[in-house]
Short mmCIF file of C-alpha atoms and ligand atoms in Angstrom, two decimals:
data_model
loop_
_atom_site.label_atom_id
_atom_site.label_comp_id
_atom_site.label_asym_id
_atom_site.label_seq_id
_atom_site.Cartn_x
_atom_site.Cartn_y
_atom_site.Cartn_z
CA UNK S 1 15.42 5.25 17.56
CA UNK S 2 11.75 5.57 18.45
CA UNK S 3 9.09 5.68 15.49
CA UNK S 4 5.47 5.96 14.75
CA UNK S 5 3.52 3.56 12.17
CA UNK S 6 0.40 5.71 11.00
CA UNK S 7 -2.10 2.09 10.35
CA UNK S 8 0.57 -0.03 12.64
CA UNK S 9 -2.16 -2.15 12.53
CA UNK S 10 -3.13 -2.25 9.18
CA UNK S 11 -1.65 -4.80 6.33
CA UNK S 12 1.74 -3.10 5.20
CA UNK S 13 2.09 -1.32 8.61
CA UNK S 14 2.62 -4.88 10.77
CA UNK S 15 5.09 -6.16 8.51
CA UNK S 16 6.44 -2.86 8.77
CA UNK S 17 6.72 -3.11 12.51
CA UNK S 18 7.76 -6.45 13.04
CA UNK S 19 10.68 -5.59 10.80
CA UNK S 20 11.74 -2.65 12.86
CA UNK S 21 11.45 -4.75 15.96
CA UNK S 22 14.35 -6.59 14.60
CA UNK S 23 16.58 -3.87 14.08
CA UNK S 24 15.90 -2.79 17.38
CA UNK S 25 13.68 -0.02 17.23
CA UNK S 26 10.65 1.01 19.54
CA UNK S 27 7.87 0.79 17.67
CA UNK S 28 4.37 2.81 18.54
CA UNK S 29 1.78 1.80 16.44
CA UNK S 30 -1.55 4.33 16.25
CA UNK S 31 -4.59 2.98 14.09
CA UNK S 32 -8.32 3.03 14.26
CA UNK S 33 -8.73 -0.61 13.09
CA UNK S 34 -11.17 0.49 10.61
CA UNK S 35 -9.19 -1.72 8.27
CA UNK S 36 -6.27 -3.00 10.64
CA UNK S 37 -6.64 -5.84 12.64
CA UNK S 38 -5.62 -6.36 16.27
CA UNK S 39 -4.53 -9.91 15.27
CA UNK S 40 -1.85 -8.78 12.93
CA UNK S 41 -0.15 -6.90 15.71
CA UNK S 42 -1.36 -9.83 18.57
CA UNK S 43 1.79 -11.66 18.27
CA UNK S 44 4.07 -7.91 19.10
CA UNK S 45 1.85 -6.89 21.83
CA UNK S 46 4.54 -9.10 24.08
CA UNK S 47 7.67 -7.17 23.00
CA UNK S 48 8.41 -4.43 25.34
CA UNK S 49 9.86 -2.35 22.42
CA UNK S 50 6.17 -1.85 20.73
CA UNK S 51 3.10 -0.17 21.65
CA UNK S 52 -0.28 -0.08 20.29
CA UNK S 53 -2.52 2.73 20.25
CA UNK S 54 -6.03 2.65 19.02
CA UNK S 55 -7.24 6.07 17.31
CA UNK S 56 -7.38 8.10 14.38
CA UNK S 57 -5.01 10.29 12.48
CA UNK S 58 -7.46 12.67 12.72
CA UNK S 59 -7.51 12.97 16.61
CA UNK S 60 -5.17 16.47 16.92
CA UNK S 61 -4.12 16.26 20.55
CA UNK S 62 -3.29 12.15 19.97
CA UNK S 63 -1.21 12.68 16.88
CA UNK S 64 0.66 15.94 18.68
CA UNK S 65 1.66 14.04 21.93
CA UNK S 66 2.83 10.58 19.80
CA UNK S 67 4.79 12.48 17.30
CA UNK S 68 6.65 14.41 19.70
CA UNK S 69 7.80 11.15 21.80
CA UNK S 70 9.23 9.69 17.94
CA UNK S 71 12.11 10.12 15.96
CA UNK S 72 10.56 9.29 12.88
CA UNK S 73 7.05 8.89 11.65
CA UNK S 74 5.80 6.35 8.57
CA UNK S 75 2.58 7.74 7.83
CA UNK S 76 0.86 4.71 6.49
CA UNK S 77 -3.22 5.06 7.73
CA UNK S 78 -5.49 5.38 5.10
CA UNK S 79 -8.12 4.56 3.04
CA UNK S 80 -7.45 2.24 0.79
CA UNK S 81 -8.91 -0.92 -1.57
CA UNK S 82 -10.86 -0.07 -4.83
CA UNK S 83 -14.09 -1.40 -3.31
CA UNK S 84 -13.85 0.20 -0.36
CA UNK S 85 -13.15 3.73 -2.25
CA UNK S 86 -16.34 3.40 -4.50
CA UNK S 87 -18.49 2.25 -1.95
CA UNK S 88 -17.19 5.06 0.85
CA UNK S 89 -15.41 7.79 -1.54
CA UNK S 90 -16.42 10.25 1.44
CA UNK S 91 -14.38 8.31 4.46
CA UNK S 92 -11.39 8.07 1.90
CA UNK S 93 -11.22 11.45 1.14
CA UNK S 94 -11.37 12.86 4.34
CA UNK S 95 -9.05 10.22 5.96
CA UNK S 96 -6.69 10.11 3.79
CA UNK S 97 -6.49 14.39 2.99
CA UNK S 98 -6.97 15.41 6.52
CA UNK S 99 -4.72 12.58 8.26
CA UNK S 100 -1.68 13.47 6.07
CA UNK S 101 -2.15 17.04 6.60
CA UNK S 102 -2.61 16.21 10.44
CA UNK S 103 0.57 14.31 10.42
CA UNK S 104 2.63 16.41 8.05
CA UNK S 105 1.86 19.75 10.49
CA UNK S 106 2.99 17.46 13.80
CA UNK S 107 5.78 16.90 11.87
CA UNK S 108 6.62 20.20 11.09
CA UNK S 109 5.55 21.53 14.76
CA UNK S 110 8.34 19.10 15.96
CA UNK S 111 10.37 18.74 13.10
CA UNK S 112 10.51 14.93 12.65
CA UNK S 113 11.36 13.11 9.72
CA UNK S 114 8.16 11.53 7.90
CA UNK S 115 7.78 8.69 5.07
CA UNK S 116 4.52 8.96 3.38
CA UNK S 117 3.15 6.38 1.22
CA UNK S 118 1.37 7.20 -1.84
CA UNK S 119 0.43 5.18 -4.93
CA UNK S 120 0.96 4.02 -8.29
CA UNK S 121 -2.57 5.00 -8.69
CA UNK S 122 -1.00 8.38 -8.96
CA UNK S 123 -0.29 7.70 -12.48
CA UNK S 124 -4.15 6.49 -13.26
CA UNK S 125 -4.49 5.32 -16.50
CA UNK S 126 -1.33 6.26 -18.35
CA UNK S 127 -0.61 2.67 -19.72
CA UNK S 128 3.68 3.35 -20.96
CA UNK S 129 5.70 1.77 -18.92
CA UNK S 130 7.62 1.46 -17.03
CA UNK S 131 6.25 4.29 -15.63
CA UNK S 132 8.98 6.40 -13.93
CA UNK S 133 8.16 8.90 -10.57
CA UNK S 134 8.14 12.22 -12.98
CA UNK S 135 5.44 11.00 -15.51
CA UNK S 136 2.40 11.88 -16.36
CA UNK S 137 -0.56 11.53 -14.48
CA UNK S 138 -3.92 10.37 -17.02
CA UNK S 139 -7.11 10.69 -14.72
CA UNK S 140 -10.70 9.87 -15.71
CA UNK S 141 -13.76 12.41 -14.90
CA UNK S 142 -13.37 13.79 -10.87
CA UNK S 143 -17.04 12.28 -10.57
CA UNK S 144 -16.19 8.54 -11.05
CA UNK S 145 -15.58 7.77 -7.72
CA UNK S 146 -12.28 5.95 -8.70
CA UNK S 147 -10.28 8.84 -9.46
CA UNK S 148 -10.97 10.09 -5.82
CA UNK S 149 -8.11 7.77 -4.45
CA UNK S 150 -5.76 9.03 -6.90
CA UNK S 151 -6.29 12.63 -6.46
CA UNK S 152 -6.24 12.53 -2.41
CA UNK S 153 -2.92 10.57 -2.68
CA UNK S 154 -1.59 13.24 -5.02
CA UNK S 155 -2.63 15.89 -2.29
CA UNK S 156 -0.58 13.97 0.36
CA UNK S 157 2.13 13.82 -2.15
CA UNK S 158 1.96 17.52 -2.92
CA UNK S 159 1.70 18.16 1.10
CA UNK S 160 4.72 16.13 1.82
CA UNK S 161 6.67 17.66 -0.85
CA UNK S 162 5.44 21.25 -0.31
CA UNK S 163 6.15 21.18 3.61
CA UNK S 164 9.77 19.99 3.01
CA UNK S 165 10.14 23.09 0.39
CA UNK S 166 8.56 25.35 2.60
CA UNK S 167 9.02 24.26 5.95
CA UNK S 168 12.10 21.95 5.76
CA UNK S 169 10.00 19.17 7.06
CA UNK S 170 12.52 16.11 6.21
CA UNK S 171 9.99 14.19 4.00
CA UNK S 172 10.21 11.44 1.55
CA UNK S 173 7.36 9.74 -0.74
CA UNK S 174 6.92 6.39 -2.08
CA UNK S 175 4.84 5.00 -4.63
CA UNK S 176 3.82 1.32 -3.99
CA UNK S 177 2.76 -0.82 -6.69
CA UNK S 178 0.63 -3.85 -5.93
CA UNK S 179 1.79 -4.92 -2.38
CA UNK S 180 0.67 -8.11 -1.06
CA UNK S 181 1.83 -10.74 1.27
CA UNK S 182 0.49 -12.37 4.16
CA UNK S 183 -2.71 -10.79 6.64
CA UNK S 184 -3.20 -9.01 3.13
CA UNK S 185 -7.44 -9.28 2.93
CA UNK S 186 -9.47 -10.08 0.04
CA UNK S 187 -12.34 -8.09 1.56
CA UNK S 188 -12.30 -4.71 0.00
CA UNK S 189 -10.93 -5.78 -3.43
CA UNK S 190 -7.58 -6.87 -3.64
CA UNK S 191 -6.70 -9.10 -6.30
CA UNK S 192 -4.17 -11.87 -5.20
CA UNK S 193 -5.53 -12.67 -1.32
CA UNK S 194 -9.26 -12.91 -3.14
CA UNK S 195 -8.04 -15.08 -5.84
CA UNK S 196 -6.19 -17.27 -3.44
CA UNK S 197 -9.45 -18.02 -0.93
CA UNK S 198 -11.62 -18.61 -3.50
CA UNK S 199 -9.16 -21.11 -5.32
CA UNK S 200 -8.75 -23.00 -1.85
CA UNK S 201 -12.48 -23.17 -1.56
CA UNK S 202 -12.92 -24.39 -4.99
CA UNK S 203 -15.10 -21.61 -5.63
CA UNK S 204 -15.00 -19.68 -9.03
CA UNK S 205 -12.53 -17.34 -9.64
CA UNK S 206 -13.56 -13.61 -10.28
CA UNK S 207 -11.73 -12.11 -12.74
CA UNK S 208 -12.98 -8.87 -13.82
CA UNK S 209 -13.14 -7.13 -16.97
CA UNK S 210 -11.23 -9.40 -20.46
CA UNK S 211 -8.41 -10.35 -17.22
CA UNK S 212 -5.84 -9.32 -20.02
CA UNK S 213 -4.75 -6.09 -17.43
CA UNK S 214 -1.67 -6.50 -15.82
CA UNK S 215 -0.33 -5.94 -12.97
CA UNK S 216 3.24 -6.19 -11.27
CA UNK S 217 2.85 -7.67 -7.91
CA UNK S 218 5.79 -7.72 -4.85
CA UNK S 219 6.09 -9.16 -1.59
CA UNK S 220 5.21 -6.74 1.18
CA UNK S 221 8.67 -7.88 3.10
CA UNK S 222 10.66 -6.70 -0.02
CA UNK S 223 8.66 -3.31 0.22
CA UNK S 224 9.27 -3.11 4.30
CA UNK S 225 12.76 -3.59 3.77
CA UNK S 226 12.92 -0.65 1.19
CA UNK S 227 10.77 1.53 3.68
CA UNK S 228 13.58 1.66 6.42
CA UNK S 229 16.45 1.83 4.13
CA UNK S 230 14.90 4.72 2.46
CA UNK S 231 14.49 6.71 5.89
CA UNK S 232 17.96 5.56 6.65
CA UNK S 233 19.06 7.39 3.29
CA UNK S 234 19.87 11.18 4.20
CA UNK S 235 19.65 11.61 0.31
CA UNK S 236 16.13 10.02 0.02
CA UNK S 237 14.72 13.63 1.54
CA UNK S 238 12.73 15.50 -0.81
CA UNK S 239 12.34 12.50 -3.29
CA UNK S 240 9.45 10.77 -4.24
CA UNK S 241 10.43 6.76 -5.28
CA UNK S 242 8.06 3.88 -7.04
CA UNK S 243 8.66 0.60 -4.88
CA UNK S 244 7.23 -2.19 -6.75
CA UNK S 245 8.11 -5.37 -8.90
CA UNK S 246 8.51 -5.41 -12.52
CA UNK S 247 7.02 -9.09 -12.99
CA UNK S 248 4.05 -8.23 -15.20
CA UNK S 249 1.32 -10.64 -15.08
CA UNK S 250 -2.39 -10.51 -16.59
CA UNK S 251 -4.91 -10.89 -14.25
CA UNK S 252 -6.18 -14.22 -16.12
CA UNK S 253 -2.65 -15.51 -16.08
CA UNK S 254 -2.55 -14.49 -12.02
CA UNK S 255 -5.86 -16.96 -11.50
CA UNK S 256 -4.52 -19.83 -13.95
CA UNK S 257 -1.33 -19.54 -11.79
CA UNK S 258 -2.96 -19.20 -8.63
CA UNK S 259 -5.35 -22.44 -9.82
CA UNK S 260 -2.45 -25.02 -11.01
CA UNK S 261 -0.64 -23.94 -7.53
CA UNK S 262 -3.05 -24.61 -5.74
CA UNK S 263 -4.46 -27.78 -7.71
CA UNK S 264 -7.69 -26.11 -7.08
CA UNK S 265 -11.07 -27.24 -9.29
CA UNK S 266 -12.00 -23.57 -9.31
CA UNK S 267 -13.12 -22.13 -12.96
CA UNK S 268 -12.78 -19.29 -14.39
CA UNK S 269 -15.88 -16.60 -14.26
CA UNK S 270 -15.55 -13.20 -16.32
CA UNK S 271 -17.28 -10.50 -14.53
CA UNK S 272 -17.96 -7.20 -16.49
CA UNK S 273 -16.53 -4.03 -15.17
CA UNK S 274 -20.41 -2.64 -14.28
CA UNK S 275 -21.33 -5.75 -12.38
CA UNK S 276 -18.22 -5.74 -10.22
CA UNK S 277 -17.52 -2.00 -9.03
CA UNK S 278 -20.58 0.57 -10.99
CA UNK S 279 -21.51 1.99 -14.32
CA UNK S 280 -19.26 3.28 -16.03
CA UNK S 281 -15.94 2.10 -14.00
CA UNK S 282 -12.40 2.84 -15.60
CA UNK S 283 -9.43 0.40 -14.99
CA UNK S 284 -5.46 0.87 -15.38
CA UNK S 285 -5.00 -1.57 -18.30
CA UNK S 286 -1.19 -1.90 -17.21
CA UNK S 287 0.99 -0.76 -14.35
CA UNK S 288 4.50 -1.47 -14.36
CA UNK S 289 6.85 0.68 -11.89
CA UNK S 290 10.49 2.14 -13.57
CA UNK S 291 12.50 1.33 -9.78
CA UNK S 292 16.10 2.54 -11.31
CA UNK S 293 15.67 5.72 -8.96
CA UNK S 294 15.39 3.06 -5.72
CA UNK S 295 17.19 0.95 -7.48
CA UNK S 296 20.35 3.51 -7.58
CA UNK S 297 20.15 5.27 -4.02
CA UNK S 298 19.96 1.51 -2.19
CA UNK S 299 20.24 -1.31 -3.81
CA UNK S 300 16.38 -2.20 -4.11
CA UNK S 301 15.56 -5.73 -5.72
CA UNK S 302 12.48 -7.49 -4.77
CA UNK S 303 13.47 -11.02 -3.63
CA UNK S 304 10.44 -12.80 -4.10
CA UNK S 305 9.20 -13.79 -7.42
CA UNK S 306 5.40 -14.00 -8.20
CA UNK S 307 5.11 -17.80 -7.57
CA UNK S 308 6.84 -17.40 -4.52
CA UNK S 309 4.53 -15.13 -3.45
CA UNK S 310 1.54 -16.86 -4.02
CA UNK S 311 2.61 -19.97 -2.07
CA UNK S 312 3.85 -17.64 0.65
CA UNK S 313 0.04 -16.50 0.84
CA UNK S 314 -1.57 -19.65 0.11
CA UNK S 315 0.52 -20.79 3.21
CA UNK S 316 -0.98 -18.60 5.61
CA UNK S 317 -4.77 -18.49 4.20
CA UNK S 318 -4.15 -22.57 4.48
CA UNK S 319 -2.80 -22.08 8.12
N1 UDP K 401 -9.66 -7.82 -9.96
C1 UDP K 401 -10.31 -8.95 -10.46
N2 UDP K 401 -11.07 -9.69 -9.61
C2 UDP K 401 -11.22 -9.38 -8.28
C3 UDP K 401 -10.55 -8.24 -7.78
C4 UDP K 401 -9.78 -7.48 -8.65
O1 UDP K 401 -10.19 -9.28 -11.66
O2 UDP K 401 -11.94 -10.12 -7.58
C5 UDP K 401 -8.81 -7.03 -10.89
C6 UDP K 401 -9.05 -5.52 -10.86
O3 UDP K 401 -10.13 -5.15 -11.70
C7 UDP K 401 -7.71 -5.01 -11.35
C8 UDP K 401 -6.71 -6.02 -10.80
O4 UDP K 401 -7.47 -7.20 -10.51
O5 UDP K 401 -7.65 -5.00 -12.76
C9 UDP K 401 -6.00 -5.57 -9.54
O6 UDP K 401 -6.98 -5.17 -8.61
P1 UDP K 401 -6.63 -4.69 -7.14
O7 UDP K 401 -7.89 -4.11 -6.57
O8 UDP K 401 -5.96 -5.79 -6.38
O9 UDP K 401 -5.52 -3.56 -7.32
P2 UDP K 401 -5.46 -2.23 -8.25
O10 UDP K 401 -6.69 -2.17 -9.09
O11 UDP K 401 -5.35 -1.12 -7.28
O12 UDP K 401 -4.24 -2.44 -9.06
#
């Protein structure tokens, strides 16, 4: 089986390829390394099996000539980090809109089978949990940047969904809640990768708002692993699945754990929501994922607990 990795480069997409490489498929990866890195694919580039292709899901003729060499296609390229959205809302709306649709109409044009990732941003600020995949969605204003993210992701969701009902195109979504792991960058906001350089560094640790949000964080390998079993799953066409852990921590509690496991002198420095992202910025207060649907059609359990996870990371920042 030959497949394409939309952001091969990127975070999620390496893991995601090095994973596949081990159960013996060829892997082509296309990204634009706007956020992906050539050094999280460096150590691949020797296996015969993958390929690297620098270039954007936007390119037409590029997309159209990799999708027909593939089998299957895990559209994974976008736009994503909550910094990165409020500083360029334009570049995240257009990559991550356009790209899908790009991919989703290759697919269709050659009828291959597609994963696309979406969110748990999807559900914006609807605070029940856990939240399962047919809840409501509770957005803010469409002019606070913020909400952009979660609307373009519900596009690609409706896309995905609307070319399989229409079209047939063999599609399944997933929702992913709070992935990190290893190459994961603190640069454009992420929580745990941030928290973990500063604490090495002794620096203060940013935590924004009160820090009594919570989050649910899991181990990319877990969510991989999920990835490929799901496209395995002939019944997982048409669906839409959360992946995600249902470990809720606050983000205070994350940097007090992060601190004592790292046996770090960092301190503690509340940031107000204004100061950190813009006037008037809205965040999820709690996001915990229902995963019985996953849990049901293969078996899903994330392996790693949150402490795990942290020294997994702390690992390779300290490497
Ligand atoms: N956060 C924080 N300090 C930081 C970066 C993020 O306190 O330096 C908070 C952020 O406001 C949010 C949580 O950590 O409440 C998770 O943020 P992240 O951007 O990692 O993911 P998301 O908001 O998409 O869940």
């Amino acid at each position: 089986m030959k497949v394409l990795i939309t952001g091969g480069a990127g975070f999620i997409g390496s893991h995601l390829a090095e994973e596949l490489l081990k159960k013996k498929y060829q892997v082509i990866a296309l990204d634009d390394l706007s956020t992906g890195r050539m050094e999280n694919v460096a150590h691949l580039k020797v296996n015969p099996d993958f390929e690297l292709v620098v270039g954007t899901v936007l390119n037409e003729h590029l997309v159209d000539k990799l999708v027909e060499r593939v089998d299957v296609i895990f559209h994974l390229a976008a736009a994503v980090g909550v910094e990165l959205i409020v500083k360029r809302p334009l570049e995240s709306l257009t990559t991550n809109i356009k790209g899908s649709e790009m991919v989703l109409e290759m697919a269709y044009r050659y009828n291959k089978k597609i994963l696309i990732t979406s969110t748990s941003e999807i559900y914006g600020k609807n605070v029940n949990g856990p939240l399962k995949e047919n809840d409501d969605r509770i957005l803010g204003s469409p002019l606070k940047v913020r909400w952009s993210y979660s609307t373009a992701k519900a596009v690609d969701e409706m896309l995905a969904y609307v070319y399989w009902k229409e079209k047939g195109v063999p599609s399944v979504i997933v929702r992913l809640f709070n992935t990190v792991g290893p190459r994961q960058t603190g640069y454009y906001g992420m929580v745990v990768p941030r928290f973990i350089e500063q604490a090495l560094k002794n620096k203060p640790i940013t935590v924004f708002g009160t820090g009594k949000q919570t989050r649910c964080f899991i181990h990319v390998k877990d969510v991989v692993k999920a990835l490929i079993k799901l496209v395995e799953e002939s019944k997982a066409v048409g669906e839409v699945f959360n992946i995600g852990s249902q470990e809720e921590v606050s983000i205070e509690q994350l940097a007090k754990e992060i601190i004592k496991i790292t046996k770090s002198k960092s301190k503690i420095e509340y940031i107000p929501y204004e100061k950190a992202y813009e006037e008037g910025f809205e965040d999820m207060q709690r996001r915990v994922p229902d995963t019985g649907k996953i849990n049901r059609l293969i078996g899903f359990k994330p392996s790693y607990t949150l402490k795990q996870i942290i020294e997994d990371i702390v690992k390779y920042q300290n490497w």
